[in-house]
Short mmCIF file of C-alpha atoms in Angstrom, two decimals:
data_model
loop_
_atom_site.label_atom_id
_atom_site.label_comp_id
_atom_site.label_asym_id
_atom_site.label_seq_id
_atom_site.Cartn_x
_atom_site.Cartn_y
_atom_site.Cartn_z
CA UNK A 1 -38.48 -153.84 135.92
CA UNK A 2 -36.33 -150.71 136.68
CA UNK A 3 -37.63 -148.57 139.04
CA UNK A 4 -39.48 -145.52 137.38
CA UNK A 5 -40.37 -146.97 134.32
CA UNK A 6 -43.74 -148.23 132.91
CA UNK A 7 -42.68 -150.82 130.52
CA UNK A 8 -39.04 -153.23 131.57
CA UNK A 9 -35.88 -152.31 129.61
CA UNK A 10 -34.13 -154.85 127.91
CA UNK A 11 -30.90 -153.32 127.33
CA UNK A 12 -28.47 -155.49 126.52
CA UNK A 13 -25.71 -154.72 123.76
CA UNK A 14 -25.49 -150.89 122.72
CA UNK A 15 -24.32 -148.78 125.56
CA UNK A 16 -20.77 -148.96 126.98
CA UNK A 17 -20.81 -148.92 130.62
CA UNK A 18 -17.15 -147.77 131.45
CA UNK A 19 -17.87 -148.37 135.04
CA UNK A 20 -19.07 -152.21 134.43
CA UNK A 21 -16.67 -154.53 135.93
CA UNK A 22 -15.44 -155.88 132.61
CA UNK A 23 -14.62 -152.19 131.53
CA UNK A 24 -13.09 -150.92 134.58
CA UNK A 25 -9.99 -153.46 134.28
CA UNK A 26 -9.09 -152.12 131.07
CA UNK A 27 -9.85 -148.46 131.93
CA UNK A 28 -7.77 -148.39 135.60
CA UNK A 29 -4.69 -149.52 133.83
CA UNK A 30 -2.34 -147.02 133.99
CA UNK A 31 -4.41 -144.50 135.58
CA UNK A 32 -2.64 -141.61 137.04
CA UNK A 33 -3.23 -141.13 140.58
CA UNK A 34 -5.67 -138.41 141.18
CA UNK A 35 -5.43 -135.90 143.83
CA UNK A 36 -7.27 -135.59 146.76
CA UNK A 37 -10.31 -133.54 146.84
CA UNK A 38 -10.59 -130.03 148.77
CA UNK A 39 -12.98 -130.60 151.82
CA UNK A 40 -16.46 -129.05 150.81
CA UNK A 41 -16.91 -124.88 150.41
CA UNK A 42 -13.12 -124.78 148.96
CA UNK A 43 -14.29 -125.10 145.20
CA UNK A 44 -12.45 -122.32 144.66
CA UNK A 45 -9.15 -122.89 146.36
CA UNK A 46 -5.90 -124.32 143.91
CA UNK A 47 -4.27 -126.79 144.93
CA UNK A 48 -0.41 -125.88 145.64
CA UNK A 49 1.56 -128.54 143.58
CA UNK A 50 -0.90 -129.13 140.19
CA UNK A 51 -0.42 -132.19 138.25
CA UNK A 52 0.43 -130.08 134.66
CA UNK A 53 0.59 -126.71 134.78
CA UNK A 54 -1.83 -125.68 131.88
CA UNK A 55 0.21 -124.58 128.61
CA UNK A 56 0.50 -120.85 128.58
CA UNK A 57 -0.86 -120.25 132.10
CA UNK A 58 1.16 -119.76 135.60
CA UNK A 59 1.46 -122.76 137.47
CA UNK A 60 -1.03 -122.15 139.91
CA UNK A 61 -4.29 -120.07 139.46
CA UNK A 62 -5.17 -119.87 143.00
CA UNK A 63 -6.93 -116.40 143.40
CA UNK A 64 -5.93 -113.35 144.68
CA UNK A 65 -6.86 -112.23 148.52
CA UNK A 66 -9.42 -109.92 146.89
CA UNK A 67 -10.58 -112.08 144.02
CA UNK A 68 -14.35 -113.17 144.10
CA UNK A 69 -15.30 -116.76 143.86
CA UNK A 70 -17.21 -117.80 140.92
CA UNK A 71 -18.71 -121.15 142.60
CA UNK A 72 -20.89 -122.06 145.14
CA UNK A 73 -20.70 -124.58 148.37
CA UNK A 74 -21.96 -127.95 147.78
CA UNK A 75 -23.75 -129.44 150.43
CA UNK A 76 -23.07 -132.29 152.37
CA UNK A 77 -26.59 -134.30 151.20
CA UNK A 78 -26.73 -132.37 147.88
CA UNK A 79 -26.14 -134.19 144.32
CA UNK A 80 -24.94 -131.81 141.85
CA UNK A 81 -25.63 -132.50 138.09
CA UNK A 82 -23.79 -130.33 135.77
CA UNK A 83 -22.94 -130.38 131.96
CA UNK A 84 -21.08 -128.63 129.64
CA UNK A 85 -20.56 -128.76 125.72
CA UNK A 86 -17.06 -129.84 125.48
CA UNK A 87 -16.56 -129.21 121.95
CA UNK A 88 -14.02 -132.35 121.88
CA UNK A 89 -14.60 -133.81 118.31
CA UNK A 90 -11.70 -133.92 115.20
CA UNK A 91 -9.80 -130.85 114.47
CA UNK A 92 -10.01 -132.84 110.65
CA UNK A 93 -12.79 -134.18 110.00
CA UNK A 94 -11.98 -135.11 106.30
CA UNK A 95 -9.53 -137.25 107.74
CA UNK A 96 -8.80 -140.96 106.71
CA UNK A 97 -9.36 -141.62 110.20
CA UNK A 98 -11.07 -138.89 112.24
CA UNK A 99 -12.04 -141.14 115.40
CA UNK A 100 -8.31 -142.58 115.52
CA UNK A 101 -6.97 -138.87 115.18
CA UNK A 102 -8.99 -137.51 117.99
CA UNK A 103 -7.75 -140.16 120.25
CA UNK A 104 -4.13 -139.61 118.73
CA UNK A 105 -4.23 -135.76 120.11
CA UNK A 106 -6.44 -136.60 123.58
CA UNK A 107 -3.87 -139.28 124.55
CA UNK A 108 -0.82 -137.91 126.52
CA UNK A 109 -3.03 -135.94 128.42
CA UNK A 110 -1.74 -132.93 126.98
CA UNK A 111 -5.05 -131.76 125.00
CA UNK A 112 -5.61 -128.16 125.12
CA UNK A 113 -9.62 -127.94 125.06
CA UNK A 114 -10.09 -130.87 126.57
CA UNK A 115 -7.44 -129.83 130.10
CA UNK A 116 -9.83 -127.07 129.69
CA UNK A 117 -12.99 -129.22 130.22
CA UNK A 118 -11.66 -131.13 133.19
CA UNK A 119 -10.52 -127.80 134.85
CA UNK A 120 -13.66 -126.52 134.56
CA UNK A 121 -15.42 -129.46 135.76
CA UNK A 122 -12.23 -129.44 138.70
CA UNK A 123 -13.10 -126.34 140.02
CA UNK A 124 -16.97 -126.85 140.14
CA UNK A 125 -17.05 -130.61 141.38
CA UNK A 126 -19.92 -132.25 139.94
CA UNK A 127 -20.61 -135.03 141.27
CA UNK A 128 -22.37 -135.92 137.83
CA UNK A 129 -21.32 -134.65 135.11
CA UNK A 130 -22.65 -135.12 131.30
CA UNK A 131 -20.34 -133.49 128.34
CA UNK A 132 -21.65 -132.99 125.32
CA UNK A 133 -20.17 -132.43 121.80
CA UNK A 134 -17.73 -135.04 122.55
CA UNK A 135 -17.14 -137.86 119.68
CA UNK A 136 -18.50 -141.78 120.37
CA UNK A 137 -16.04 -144.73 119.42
CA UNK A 138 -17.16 -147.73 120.14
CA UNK A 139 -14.02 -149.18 122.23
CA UNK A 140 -14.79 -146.25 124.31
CA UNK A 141 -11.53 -145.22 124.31
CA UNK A 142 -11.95 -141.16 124.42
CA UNK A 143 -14.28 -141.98 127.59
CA UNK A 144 -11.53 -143.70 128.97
CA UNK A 145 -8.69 -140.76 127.88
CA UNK A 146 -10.83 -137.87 129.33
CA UNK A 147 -11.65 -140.02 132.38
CA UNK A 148 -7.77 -140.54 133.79
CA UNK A 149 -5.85 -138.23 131.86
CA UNK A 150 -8.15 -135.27 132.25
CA UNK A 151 -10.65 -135.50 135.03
CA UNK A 152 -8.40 -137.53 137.34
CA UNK A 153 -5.35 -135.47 137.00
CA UNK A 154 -5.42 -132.09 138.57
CA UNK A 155 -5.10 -128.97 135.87
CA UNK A 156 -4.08 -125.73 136.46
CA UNK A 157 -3.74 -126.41 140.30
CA UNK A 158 -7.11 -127.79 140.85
CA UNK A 159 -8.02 -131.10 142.39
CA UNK A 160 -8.31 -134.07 140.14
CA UNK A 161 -11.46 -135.67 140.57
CA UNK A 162 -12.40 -139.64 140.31
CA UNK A 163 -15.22 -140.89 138.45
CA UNK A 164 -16.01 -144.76 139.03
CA UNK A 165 -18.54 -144.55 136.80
CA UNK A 166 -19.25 -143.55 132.94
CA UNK A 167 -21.96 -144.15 130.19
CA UNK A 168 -21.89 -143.63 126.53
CA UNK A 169 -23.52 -144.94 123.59
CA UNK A 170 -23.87 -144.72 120.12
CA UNK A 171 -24.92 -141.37 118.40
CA UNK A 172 -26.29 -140.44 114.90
CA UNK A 173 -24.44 -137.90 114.10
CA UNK A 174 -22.66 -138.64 111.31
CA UNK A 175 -24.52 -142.26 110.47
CA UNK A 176 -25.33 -142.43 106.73
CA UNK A 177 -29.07 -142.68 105.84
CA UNK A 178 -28.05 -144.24 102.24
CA UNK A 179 -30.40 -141.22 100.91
CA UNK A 180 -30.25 -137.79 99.69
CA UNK A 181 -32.34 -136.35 103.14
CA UNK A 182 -30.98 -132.71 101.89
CA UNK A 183 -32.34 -132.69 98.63
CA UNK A 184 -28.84 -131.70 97.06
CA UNK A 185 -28.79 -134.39 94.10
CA UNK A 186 -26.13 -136.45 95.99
CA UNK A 187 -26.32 -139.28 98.10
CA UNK A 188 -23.25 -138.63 101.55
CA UNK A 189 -21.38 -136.09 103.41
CA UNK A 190 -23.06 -134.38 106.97
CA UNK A 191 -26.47 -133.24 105.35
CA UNK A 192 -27.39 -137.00 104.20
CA UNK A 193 -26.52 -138.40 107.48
CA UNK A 194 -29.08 -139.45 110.55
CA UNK A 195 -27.67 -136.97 112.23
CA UNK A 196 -25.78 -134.24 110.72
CA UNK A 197 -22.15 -135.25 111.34
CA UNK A 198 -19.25 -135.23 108.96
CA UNK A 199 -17.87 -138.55 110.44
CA UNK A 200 -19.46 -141.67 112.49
CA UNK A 201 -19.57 -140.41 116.22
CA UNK A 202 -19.25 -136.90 115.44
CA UNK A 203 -21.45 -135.17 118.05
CA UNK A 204 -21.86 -137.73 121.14
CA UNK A 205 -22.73 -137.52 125.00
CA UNK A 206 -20.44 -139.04 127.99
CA UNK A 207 -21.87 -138.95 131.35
CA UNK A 208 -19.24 -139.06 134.04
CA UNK A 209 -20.56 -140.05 137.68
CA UNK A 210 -19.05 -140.08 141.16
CA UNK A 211 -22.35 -142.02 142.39
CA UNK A 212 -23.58 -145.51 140.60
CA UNK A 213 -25.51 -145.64 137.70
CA UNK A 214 -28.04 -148.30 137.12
CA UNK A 215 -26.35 -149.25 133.37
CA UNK A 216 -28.92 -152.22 133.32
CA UNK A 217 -32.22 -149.91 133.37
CA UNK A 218 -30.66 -147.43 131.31
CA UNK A 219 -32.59 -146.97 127.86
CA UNK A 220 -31.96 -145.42 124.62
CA UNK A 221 -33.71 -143.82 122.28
CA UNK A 222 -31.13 -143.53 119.59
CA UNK A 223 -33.42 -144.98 116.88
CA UNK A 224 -36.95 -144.12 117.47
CA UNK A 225 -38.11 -143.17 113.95
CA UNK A 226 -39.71 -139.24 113.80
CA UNK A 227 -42.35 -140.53 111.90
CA UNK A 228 -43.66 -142.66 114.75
CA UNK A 229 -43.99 -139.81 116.85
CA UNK A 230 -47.73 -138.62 117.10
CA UNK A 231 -48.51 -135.22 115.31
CA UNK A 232 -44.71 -134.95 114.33
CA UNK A 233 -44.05 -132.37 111.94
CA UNK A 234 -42.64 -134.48 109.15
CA UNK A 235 -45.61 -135.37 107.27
CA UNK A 236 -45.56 -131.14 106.16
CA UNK A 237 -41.89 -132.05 104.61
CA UNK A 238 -41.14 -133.08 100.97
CA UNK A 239 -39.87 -136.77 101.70
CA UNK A 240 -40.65 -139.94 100.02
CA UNK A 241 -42.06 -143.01 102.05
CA UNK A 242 -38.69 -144.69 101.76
CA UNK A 243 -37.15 -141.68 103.16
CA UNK A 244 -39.43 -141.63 105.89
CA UNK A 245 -39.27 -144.76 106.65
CA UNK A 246 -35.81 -144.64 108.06
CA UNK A 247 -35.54 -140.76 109.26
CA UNK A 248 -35.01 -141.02 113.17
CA UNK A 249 -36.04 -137.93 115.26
CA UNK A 250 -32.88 -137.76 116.99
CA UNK A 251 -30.01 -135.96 115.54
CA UNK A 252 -27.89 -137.11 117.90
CA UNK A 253 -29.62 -139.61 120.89
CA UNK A 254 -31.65 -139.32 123.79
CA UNK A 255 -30.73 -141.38 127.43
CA UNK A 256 -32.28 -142.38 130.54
CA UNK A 257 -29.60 -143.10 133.10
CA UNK A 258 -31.07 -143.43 136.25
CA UNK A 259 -28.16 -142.23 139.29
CA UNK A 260 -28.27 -144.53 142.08
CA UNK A 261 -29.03 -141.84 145.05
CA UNK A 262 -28.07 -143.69 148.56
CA UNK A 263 -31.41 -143.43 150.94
CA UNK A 264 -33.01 -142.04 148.12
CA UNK A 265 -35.51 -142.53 145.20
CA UNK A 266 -33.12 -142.70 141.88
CA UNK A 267 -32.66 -139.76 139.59
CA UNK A 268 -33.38 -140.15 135.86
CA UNK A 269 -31.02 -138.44 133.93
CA UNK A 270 -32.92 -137.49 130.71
CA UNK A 271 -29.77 -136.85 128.49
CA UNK A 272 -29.37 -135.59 124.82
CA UNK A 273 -28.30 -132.99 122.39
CA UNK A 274 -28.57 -131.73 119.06
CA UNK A 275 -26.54 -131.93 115.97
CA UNK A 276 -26.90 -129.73 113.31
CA UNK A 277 -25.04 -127.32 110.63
CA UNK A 278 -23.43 -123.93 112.02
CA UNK A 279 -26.82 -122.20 110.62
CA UNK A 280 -29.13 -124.43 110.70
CA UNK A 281 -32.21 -124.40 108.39
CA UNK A 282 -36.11 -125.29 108.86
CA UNK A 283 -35.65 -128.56 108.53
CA UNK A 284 -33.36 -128.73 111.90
CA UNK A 285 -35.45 -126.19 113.51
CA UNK A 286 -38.87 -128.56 113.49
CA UNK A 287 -36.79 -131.44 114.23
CA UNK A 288 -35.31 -129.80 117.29
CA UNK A 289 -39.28 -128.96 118.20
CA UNK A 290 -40.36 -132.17 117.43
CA UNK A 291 -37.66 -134.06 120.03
CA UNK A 292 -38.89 -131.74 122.78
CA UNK A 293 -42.06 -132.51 122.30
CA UNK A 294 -40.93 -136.32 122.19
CA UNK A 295 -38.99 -135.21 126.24
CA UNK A 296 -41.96 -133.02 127.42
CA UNK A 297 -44.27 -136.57 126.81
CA UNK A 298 -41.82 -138.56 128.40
CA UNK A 299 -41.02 -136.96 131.62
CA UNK A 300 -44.91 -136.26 131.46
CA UNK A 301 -45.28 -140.00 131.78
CA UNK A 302 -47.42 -139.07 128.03
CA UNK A 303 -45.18 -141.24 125.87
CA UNK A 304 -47.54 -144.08 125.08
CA UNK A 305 -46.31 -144.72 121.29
CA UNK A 306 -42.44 -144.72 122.51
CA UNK A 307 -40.30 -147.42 122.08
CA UNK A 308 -36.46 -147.57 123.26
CA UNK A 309 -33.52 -149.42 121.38
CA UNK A 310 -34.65 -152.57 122.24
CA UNK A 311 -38.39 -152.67 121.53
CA UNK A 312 -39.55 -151.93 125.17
CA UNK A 313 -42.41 -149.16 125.05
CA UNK A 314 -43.62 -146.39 127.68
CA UNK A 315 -41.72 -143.60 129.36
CA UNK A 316 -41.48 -142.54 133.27
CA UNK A 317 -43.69 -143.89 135.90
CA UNK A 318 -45.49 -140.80 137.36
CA UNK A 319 -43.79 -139.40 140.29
CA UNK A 320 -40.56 -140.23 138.95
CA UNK A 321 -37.57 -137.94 139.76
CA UNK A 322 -35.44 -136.97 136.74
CA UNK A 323 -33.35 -134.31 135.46
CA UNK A 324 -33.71 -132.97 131.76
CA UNK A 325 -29.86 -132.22 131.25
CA UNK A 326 -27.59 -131.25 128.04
CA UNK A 327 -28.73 -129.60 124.63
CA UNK A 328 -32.69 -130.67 124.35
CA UNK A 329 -32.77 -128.43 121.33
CA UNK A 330 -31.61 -125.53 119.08
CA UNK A 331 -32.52 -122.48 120.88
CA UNK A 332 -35.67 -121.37 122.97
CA UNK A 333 -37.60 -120.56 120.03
CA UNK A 334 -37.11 -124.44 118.61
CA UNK A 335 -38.46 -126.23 122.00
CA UNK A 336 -36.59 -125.40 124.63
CA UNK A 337 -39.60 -123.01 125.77
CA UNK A 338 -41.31 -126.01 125.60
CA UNK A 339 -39.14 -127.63 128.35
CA UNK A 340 -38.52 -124.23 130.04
CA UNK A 341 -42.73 -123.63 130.59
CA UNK A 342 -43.54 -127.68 131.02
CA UNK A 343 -45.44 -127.72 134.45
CA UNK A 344 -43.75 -131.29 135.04
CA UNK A 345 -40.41 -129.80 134.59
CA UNK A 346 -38.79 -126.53 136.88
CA UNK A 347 -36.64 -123.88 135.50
CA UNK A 348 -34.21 -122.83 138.13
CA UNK A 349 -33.29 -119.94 135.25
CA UNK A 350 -29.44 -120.20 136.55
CA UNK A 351 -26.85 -117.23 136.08
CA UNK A 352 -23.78 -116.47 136.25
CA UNK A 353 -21.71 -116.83 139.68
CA UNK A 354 -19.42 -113.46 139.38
CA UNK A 355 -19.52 -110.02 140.92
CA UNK A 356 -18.88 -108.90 137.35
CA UNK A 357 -21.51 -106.51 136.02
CA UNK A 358 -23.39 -108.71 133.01
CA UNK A 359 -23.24 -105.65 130.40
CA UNK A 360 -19.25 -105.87 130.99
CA UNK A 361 -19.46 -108.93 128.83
CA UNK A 362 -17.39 -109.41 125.46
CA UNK A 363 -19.21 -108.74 122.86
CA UNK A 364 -22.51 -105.99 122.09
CA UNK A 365 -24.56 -105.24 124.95
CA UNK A 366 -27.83 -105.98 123.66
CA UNK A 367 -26.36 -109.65 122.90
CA UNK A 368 -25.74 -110.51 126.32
CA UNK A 369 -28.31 -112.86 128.10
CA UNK A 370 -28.41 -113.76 131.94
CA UNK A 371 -29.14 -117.05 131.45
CA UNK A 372 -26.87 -117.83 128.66
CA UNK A 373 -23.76 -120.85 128.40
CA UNK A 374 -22.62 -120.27 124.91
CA UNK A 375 -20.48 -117.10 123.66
CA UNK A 376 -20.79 -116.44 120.02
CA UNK A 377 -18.56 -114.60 118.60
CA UNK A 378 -20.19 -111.18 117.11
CA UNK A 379 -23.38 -112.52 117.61
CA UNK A 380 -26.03 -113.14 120.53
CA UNK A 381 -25.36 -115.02 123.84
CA UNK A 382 -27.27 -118.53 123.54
CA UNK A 383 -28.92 -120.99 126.18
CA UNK A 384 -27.49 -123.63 124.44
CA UNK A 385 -27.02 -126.41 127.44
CA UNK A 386 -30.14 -126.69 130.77
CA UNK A 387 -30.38 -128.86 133.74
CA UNK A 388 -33.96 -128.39 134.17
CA UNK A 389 -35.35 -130.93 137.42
CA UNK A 390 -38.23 -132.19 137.53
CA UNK A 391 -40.84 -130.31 140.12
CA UNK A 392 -40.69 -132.65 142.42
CA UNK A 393 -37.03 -132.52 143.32
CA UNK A 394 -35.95 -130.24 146.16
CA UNK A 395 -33.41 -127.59 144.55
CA UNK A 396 -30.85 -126.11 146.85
CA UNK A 397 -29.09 -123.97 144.21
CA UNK A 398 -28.30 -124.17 140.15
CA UNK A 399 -25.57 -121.56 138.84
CA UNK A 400 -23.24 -120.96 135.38
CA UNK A 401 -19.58 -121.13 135.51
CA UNK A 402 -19.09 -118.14 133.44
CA UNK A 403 -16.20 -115.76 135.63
CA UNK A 404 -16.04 -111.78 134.96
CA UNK A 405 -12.36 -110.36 133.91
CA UNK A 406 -9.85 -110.73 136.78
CA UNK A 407 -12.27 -113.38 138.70
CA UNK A 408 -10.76 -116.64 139.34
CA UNK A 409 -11.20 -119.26 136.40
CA UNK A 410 -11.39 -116.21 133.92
CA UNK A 411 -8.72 -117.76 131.66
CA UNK A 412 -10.96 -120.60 130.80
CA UNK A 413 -13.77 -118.54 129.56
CA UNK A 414 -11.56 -115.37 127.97
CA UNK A 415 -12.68 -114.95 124.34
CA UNK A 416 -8.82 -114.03 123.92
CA UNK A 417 -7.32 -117.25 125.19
CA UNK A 418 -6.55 -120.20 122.71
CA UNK A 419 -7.41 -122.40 125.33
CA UNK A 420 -10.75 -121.27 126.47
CA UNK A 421 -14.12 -123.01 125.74
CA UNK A 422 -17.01 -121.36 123.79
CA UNK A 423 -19.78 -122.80 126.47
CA UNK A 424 -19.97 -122.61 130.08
CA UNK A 425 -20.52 -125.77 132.55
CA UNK A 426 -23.96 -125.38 133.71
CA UNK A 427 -24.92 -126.73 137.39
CA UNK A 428 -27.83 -127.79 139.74
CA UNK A 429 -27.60 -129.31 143.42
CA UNK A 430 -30.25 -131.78 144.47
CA UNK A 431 -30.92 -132.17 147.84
CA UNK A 432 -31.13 -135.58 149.00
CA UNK A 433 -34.52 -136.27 151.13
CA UNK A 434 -32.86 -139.20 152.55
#
């Protein structure tokens, strides 16, 4: 039985563990050579010769004498869990192929967004580190692509960084039901799917880890049906039986990876996120309440009636350490409060590392939020993505890559730059008790 868990896990087939033996052989051909890493406090600090200069920047970005930094020192003993919605899915989705595409414009290495992502990720050094909005094919092969060609190979100057280990598993966004779930008259397309999507794998989750990962007691949740959850707010929609009787509560899937900590208890890594139209209606909205309901029972050891992907029932053993980390839900008004407020869980209510005043933000004052990760253009600031431990962790320090005008990294986040992501990387260090 894996540590942490009140029932055994049985998982055998769905996930693909990049950093199994069998996968590894496949995924270290060819693998460029990744630089070494800075020593620890130099987060901040370019490297002088960079793999690939990043198209349309200078070909270093190390910061000027005067130039703030916008991360913090890791420590020695500390684990640091980050994530970040990557925004790495097909620029055309009504493609014959969307999946095949994707890979066709990640491979080379020479990805715009996605050189992006790994710098980010280069400059803060997670040691885990679990993207979101990032599409699932089954081969894993876009795992594989954004593990050498992106995180291993330094960008912009910084230090590549090597990940021996990486989970993913199926998602469903994008699945077809086989029923008309948005009541337009028409069975297909993103509204009619599992998990609103407008291609298989649309909206998926990679978790990238310098430390092991116990792949055998991982579970998934991916097709827990939202009718099965107690007091779920489906029985107050307009759906038929049949309907119902397929409808899963997750829009896209929800993980427990447990890290393998050395000298220490293992860390649960409660990973998920949501999928859902650009303005999503009330349908999404009670979903996206109904799943954190489904996370606040299980890291509350409180999920009796759950079952994972392969039948085995319960949720964490009390006491258990874990981390709730991506996009739990829509916004704080659709759950994430929920998580936010759950005595279980700790809000380390991260902000921005900058000396850059907050109302000196893009965009209208009164749309700027401290705790925000998502800039939306004309509209408000969002806490889209959390790390939220659970209380019994000992936090050293939790912060949001989001750099002020003229602060090093700034090019990554400008609104003006081509290149730069709408959501910030979101982080949390873990101190070992070891």
């Amino acid at each position: 039985m894996p540590k942490g868990f009140t029932q055994p896990a049985r998982l055998k087939g769905g996930p693909l563990t990049v950093g199994s033996a069998a996968a590894a052989c496949l995924i270290m051909v060819s693998a460029p050579a990744a630089q070494s890493a800075p020593a620890p406090g130099t987060a901040h600090v370019a490297v002088s010769n960079p793999v690939y200069p990043t198209p349309g920047q200078p070909a270093t970005s190390e910061p000027s004498a005067e130039g703030e930094p916008t991360t913090v020192e890791k420590g020695d003993d500390d684990l640091r869990v980050a994530t970040l919605h990557a925004g790495l899915t097909a620029s055309d989705p009504e493609d014959s192929d969307p999946l095949d595409a994707l890979i066709g414009e990640l491979a080379g290495g020479n990805h715009s967004e996605a050189r992006t992502v790994a710098e980010t990720a280069q400059i803060n050094q997670p040691d885990v580190l679990v993207l979101t909005g990032v599409s699932y094919d089954e081969d894993g092969r876009i795992a594989e692509i954004l593990k050498n060609q992106y995180l291993a190979s330094g960008q912009n100057g910084q230090a590549g960084q090597e990940y021996s280990h990486v989970f993913t598993a199926p998602t469903n966004s994008g699945i077809d039901s086989g029923v008309d779930l948005d009541g337009d008259g028409t069975v297909g397309g993103p509204g009619d799917a599992m998990g609103y999507g407008q291609y298989p794998g649309e909206e998926g989750i990679i978790i990238f880890s310098k430390e092991p990962l116990d792949t055998d007691g991982a579970r998934t949740f991916r097709e827990f049906l939202w009718q099965d959850l107690p007091g779920s707010s489906l029985q107050d929609e307009d759906f038929t039986q049949a309907e119902e009787s397929i409808l899963r509560l997750a829009s896209t899937t929800l993980w427990d990876v447990p890290v393998l900590v050395e000298d220490g208890e293992p860390v649960h890594l409660i990973a998920t996120a949501t999928a859902a139209p650009e303005d999503p209606g009330p349908l999404e909205e009670i979903r996206s309440e109904d799943m954190a309901q489904l996370i606040s029972d299980y890291v509350s050891s409180e999920a009796w009636y759950l079952y994972d992907d392969e039948g085995a029932e319960g949720g964490l053993a009390p006491g258990a350490d874990a981390v709730v980390v991506g996009e739990p839900s829509l916004s704080e008004e659709t759950g994430l409060d929920r998580l936010t407020d759950h005595p279980v869980l700790e809000d380390p209510e991260p902000e921005a590392v900058t000396e850059t005043e907050l109302l000196s933000r893009s965009g209208p004052v009164a749309q700027t939020d401290g705790t925000a990760t998502r800039w939306v253009d004309g509209g408000e600031d969002q806490r889209a993505s959390v790390v939220l431990p659970s209380s019994g962790l000992d936090v050293s320090g939790s912060g949001i890559f989001w750099p002020g005008e003229g602060e090093f990294g700034y090019e990554t986040v400008d609104p003006s730059d081509p290149r730069s992501l709408e959501d910030r990387l979101v982080w949390l260090d873990i101190t070992s008790e070891g």
